[in-house]
Coordinates of C-alpha atoms in Angstrom, one line a residue:
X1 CA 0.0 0.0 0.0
X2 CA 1.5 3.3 -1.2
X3 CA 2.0 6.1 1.2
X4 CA 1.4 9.8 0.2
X5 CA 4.6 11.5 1.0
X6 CA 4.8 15.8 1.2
X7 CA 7.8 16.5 -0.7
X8 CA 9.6 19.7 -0.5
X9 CA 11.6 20.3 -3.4
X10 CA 14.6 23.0 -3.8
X11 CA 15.3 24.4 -6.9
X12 CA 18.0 26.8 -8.1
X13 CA 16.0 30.4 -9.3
X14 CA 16.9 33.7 -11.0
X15 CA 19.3 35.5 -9.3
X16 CA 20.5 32.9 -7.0
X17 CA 16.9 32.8 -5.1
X18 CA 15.3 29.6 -4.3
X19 CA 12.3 28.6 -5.3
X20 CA 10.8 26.8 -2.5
X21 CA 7.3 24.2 -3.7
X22 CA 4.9 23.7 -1.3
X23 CA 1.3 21.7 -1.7
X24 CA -1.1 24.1 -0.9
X25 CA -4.4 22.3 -0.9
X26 CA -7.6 24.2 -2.5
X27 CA -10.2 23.0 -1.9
X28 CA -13.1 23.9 -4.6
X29 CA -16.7 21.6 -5.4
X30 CA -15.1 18.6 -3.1
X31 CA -11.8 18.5 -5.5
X32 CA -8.2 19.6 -4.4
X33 CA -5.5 20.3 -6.4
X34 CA -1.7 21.6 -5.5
X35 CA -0.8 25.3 -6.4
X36 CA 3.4 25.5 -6.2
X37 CA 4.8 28.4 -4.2
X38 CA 7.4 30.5 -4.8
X39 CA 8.7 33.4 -2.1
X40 CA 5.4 32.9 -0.8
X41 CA 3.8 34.0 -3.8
X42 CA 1.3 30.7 -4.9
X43 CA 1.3 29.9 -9.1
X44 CA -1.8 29.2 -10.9
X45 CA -3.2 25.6 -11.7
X46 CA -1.2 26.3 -15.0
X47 CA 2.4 26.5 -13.2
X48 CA 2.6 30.0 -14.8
X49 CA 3.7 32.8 -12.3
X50 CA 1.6 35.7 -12.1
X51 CA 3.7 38.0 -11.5
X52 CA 6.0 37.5 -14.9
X53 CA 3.1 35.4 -16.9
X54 CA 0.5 36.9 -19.0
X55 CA -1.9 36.5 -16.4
X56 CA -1.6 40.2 -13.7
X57 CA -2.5 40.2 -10.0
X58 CA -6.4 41.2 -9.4
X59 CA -6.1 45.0 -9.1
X60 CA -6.2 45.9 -5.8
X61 CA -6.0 49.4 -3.6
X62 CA -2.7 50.0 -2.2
X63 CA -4.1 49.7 1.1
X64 CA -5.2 46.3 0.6
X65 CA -1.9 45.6 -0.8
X66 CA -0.8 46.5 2.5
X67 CA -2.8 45.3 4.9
X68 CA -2.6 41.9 3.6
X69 CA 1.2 41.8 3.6
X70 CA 1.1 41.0 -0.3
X71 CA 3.7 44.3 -0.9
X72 CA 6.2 43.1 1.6
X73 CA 6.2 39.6 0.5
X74 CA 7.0 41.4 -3.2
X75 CA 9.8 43.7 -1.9
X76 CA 11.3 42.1 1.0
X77 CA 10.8 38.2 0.0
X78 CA 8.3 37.1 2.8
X79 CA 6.4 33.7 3.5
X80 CA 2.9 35.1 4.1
X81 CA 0.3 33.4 1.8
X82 CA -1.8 35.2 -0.7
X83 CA -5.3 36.1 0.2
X84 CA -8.4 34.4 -0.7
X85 CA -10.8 35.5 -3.1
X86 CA -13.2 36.5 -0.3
X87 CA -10.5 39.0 1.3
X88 CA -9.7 40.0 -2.2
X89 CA -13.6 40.7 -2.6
X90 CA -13.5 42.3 0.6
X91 CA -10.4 44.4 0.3
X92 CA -11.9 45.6 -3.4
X93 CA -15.6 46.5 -2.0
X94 CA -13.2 48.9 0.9
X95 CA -11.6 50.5 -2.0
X96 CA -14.6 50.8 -3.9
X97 CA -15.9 53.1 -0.6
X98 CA -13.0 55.1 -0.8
X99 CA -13.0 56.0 -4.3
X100 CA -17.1 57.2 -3.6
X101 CA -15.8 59.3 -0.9
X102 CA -13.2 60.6 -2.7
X103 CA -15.7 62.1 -5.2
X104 CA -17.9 63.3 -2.8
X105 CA -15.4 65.8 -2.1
X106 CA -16.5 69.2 -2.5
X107 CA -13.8 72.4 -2.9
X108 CA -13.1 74.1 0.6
X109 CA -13.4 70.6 2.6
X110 CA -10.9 68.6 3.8
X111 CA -12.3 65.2 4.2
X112 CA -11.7 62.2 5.9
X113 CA -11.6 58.6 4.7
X114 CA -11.6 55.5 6.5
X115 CA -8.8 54.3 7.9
X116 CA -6.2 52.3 5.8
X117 CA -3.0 50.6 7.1
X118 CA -3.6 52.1 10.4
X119 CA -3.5 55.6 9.2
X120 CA -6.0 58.0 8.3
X121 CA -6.3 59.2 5.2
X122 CA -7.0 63.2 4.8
X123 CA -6.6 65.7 2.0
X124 CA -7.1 69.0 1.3
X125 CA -8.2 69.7 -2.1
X126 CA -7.4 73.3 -2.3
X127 CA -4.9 75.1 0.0
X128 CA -4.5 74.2 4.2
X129 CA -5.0 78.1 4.7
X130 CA -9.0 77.5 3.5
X131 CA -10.9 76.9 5.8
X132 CA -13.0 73.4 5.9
X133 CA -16.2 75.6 7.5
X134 CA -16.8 78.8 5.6
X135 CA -18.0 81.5 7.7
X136 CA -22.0 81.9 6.8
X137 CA -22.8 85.3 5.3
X138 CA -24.0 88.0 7.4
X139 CA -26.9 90.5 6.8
X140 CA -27.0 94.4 7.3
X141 CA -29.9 93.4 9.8
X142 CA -27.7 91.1 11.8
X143 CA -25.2 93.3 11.9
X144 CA -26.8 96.4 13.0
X145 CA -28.9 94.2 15.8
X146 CA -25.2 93.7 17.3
X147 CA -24.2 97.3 17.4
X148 CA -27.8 98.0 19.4
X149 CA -27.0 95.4 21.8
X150 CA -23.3 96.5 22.3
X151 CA -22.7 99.0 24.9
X152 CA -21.3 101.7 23.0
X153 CA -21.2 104.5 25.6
X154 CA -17.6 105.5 25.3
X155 CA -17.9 105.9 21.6
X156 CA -21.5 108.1 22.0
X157 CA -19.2 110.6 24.3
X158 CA -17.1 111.5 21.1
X159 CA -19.5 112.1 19.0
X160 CA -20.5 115.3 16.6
X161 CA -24.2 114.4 15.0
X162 CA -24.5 118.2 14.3
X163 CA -22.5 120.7 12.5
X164 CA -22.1 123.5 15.7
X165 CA -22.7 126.8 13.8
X166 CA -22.4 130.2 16.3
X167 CA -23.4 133.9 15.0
X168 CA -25.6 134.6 12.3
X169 CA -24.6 131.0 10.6
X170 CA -26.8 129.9 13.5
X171 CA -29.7 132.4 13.6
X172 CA -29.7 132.1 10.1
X173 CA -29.7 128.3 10.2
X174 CA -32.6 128.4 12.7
X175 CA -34.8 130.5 10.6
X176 CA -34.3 128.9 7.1
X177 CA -32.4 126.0 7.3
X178 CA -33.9 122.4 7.0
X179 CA -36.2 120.9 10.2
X180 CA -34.3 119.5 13.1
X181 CA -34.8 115.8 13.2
X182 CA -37.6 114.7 15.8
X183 CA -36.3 113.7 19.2
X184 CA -38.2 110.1 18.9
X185 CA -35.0 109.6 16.3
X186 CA -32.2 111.2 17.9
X187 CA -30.6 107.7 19.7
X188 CA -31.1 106.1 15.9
X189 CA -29.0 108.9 14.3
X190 CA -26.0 108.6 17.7
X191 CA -26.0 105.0 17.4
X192 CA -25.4 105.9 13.2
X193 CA -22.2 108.0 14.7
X194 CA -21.1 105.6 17.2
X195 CA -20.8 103.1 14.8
X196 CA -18.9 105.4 12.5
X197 CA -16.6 105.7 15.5
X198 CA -16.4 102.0 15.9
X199 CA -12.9 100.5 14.8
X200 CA -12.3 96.6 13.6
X201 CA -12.0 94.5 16.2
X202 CA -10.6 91.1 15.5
X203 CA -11.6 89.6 18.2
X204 CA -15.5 90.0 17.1
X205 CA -16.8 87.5 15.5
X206 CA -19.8 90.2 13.5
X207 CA -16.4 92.2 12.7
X208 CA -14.4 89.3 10.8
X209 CA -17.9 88.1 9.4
X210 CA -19.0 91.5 8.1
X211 CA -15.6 91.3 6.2
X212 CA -15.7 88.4 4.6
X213 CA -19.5 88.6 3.1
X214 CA -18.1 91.5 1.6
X215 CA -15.1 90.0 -0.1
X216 CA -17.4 86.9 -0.9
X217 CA -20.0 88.9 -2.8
X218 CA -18.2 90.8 -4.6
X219 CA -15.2 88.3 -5.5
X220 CA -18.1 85.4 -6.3
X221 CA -17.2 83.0 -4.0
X222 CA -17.7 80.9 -1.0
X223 CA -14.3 80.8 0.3
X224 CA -13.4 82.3 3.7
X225 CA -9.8 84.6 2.6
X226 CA -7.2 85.5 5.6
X227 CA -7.6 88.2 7.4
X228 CA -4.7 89.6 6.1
X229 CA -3.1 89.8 2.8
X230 CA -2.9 92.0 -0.7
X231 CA -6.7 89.6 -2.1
X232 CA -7.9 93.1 0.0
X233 CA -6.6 95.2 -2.7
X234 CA -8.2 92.9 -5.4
X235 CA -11.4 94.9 -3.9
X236 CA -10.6 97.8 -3.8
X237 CA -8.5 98.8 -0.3
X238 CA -5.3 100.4 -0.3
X239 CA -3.5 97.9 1.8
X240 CA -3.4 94.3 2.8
X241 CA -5.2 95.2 6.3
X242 CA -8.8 96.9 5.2
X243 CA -8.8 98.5 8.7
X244 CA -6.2 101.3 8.1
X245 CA -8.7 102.5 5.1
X246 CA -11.8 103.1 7.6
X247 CA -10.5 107.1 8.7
X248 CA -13.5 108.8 9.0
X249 CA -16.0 106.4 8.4
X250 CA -15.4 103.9 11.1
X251 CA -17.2 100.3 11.2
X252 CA -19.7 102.4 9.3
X253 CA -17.5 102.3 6.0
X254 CA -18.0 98.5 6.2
X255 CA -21.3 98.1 7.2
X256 CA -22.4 100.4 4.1
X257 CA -20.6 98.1 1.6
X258 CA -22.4 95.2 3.9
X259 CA -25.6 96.9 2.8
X260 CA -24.7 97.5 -1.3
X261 CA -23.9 93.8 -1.4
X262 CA -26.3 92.2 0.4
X263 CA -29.6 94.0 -0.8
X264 CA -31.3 92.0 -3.9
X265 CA -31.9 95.3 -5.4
X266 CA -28.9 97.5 -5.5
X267 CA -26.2 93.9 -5.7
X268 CA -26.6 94.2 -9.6
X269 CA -25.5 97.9 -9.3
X270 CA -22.6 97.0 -6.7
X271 CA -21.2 94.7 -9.0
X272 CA -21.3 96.6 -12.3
X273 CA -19.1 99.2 -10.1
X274 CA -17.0 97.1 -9.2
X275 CA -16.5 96.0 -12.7
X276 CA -15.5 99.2 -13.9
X277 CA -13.5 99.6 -11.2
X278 CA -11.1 96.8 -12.9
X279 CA -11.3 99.4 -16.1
X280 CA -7.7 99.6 -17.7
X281 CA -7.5 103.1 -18.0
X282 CA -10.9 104.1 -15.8
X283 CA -9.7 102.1 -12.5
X284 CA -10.5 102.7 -9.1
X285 CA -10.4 101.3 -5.6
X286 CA -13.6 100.4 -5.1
X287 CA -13.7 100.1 -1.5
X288 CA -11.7 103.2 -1.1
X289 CA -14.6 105.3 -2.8
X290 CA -17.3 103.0 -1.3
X291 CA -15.8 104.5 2.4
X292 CA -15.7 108.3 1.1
X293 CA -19.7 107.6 -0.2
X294 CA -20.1 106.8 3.2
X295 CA -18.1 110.1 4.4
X296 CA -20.4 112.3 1.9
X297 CA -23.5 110.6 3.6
X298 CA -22.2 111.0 7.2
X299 CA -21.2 115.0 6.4
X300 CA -25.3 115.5 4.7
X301 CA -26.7 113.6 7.8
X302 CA -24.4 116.0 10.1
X303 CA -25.6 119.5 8.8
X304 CA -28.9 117.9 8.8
X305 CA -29.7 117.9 4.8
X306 CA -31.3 114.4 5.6
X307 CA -33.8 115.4 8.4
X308 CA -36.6 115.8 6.8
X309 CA -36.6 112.6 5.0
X310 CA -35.9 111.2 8.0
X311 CA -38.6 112.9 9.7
X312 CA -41.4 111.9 6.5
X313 CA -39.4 108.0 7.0
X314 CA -39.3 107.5 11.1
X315 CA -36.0 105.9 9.8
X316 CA -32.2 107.1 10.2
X317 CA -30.7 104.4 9.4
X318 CA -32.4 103.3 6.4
X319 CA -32.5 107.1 5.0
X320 CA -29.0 107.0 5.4
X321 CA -28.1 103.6 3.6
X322 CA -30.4 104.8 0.4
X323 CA -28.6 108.1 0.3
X324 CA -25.2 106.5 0.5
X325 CA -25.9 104.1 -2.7
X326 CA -27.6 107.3 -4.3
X327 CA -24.1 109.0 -3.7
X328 CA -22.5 106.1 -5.4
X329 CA -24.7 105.8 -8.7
X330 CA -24.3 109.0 -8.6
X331 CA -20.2 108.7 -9.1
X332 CA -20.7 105.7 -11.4
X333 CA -22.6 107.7 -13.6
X334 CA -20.2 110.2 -13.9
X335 CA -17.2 108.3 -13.6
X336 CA -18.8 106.3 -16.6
X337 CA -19.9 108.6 -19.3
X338 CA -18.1 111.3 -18.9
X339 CA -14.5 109.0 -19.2
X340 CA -13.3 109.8 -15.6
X341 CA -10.0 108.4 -14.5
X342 CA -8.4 108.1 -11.3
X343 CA -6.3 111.9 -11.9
X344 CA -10.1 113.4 -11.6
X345 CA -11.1 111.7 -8.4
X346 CA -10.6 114.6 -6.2
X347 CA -12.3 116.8 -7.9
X348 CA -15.4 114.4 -8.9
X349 CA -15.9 113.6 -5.0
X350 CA -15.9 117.7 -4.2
X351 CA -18.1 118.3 -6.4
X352 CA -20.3 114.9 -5.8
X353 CA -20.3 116.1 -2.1
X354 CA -21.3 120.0 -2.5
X355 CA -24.2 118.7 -5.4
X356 CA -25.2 116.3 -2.4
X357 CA -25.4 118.2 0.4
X358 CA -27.8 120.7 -1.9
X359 CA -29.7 118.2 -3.2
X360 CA -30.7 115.1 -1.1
X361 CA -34.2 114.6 -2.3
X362 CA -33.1 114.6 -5.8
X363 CA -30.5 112.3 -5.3
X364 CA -33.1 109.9 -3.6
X365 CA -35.2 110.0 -6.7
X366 CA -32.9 109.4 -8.8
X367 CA -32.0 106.3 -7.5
X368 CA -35.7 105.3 -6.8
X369 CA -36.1 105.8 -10.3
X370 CA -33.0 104.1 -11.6
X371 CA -33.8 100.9 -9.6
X372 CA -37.4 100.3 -11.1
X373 CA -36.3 100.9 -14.5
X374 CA -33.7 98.5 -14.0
X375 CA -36.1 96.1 -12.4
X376 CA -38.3 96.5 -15.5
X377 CA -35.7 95.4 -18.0
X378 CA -34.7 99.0 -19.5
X379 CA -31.5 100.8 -19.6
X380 CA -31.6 103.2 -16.6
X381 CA -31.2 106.7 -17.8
X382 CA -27.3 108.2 -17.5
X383 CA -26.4 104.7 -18.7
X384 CA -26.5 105.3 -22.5
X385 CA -23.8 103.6 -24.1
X386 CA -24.0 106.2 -27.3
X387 CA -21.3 108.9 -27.1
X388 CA -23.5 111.7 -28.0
X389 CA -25.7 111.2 -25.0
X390 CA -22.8 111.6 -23.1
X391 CA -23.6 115.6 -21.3
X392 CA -21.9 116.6 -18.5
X393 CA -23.6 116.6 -15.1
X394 CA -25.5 119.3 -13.6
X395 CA -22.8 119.0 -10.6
X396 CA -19.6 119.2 -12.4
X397 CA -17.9 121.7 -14.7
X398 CA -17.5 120.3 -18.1
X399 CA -13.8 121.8 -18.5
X400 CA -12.8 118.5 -16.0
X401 CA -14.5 116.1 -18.1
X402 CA -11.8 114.5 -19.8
X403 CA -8.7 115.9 -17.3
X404 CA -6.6 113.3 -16.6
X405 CA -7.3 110.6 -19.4
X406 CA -5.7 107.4 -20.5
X407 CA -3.4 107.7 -17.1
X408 CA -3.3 104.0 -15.0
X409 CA -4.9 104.4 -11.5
X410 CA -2.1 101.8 -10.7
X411 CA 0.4 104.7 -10.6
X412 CA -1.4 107.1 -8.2
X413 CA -2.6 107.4 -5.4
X414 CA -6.0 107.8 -5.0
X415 CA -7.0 111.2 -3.4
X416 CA -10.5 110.8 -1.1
X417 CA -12.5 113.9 0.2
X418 CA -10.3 114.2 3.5
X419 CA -7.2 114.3 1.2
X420 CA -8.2 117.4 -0.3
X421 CA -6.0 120.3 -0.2
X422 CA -7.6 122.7 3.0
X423 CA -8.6 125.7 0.7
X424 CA -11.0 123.1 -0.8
X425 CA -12.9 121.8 2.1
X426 CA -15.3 124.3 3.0
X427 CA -17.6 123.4 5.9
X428 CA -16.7 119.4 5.8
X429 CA -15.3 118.5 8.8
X430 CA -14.9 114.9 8.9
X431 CA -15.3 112.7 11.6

């Protein structure tokens, strides 16, 4: 009776490595059969080696490869068998689940996949200075409720809501000059000037939110962007810190351009100014002259140009954000069809501010009326694209209207209202 004997055979291999057979029993339907093994690597039922023969390995993750020791058996020559076809199955399904998670990826996170090999996976799909949780916009309305619940008192003890007029400028102010704003509105139009007295704090979380809604809206995207850096420029501020523009205006500067951005109605506008303030030759910082709009606005509340509107309203605050876009269509009007460049800046926001201050009800019309023909489809009027229909306005001298043309607003520094040579000022005194 014949004995089955397990033979281990030696052979002599490539590159002086031995090639070591084993039986390895499989077991498939009842029936065995013998697979050789070589470096712990088994061979087909046709003796050809998959790993030279015509036949590949089943593709597998890299992580599989790993975890089931197949990769060190490869490099470093190990004993550990090959893995069944269930691990395989198993190993192929995990990779499958990666790969779907992979996809699911969406710009701004950084996600994390299961574990493989011990380690977790993570990557970040655009820079590690985005962050994974986008600060949510804020609105004007959310915004202003946190300046009425902020104790502000040391602020409201510096402030000048009036222009103080002595003499006969007074009498003469008294008897013919515009009403005095009712009393029921007086904390509405401090709280206006303590905000304008308000700095950026970092610290706040409105502050750093208020900041980024801007740069979101008007840059088109849902990225947060560093508190710091020269992207501020991209929108107009002079410097890679938007704080050291805010002279004069305060938290009020920002909390303006909150409002142009954020309103359904005038975004439209907002963004066609700041298109043309990426003009090639009729450039400008847009948030720079979104701050002096706010400084023209502050100076018409302060002599009290807007009281009576006010009054008619029950609003300051709302009066006061209407006025400030009218001041800016205003500008973009000009700046527009009459070829301004940034050489005439000075001039156009003198002249912007005196036509202003004189004529605050007209303003308002003018941008009640721009709005609804917009709303309606039609090309506002000022907006013609025809040359000829190109007049000068009302509030500027035509002799300026070309001054300064084809120079690059990159080469000069742009001159606000408060930058204006003394002889120039007049009665503006700037907070």
């Amino acid at each position: 009776m014949e004995e089955n004997i397990d033979v281990t055979s030696h052979t002599e291999g490539l590159n002086g490595l031995s090639h070591e057979r084993k039986p390895v029993e499989d077991i498939t339907n009842g029936h065995s059969s013998y697979k050789p093994v070589i470096n712990g690597v088994a061979k087909g039922h046709n003796g050809k080696d998959h790993t030279n023969g015509s036949t590949p390995f089943r593709s597998l993750p890299i992580s599989a490869l790993k975890q089931n020791g197949i990769l060190q058996n490869l490099t470093a020559g190990g004993d550990k068998p090959s893995p069944t076809e269930e691990q395989e199955d198993a190993d192929l399904e995990k990779a499958k689940q990666e790969w779907e998670a992979l996809e699911n990826i969406q710009p701004g996170q950084l996600p994390h996949l299961p574990e493989s090999g011990g380690k977790q996976i993570c990557f970040d799909v655009n820079s590690l200075s985005e962050d994974s949780n986008p600060t949510p916009l804020i609105s004007f309305n959310e915004a202003l409720q946190y300046f009425q619940t902020t104790d502000l008192g040391d602020l409201l003890k510096n402030i000048q809501p009036t222009i103080r007029r002595t003499g006969l400028a007074a009498i003469a102010h008294f008897l013919f000059g515009p009403p005095r704003l009712h009393k029921e509105l007086l904390e509405e139009r401090d709280l206006v000037f303590a905000i304008a007295q308000c700095p950026v704090d970092n610290s706040q979380t409105v502050h750093m939110r208020v900041l980024q809604t801007i740069h979101k809206r008007l840059i088109g995207t849902r990225l947060d962007c560093p508190r710091y850096g020269p992207h501020w420029e991209n929108i107009g501020f002079q410097g890679t810190d938007p704080a050291t523009d805010l002279r004069g205006t305060g938290f009020l500067g920002l909390m303006h351009t909150l409002y142009f951005v954020m309103d359904p109605e005038t975004l439209p506008l907002a963004r066609d100014i700041y298109k043309l303030s990426q003009h090639p030759t009729q450039n400008f910082p847009f948030c720079v002259m979104s701050i002096n709009m706010t400084r023209i606005a502050l100076q018409v509340l302060r002599e009290e140009a807007l009281s009576k509107e006010c009054n008619r309203r029950q609003q300051v605050v709302g009066v006061l954000n209407e006025f400030y876009v009218a001041t800016f269509l205003h500008v973009y009007q000009l700046w527009k069809t009459q070829q301004k460049t940034i050489a005439d800046s000075g001039f156009v926001l003198k002249e912007v501010e005196l036509f202003a201050k004189k004529n605050p009800k007209q303003m308002l019309r003018r941008l009640e009326v721009f709005l609804k023909e917009r709303q309606a489809g039609g090309i506002p009027r000022g907006m013609s694209p025809d040359p000829q229909a190109q007049q000068p306005s009302p509030s500027l001298g035509g002799s300026r209207a070309g001054m300064g043309q084809g120079s690059k607003g990159k080469e000069m520094h742009f001159t606000g209202v408060c930058d204006l040579p003394p002889d120039m000022e007049g009665e503006a005194r700037l907070i």
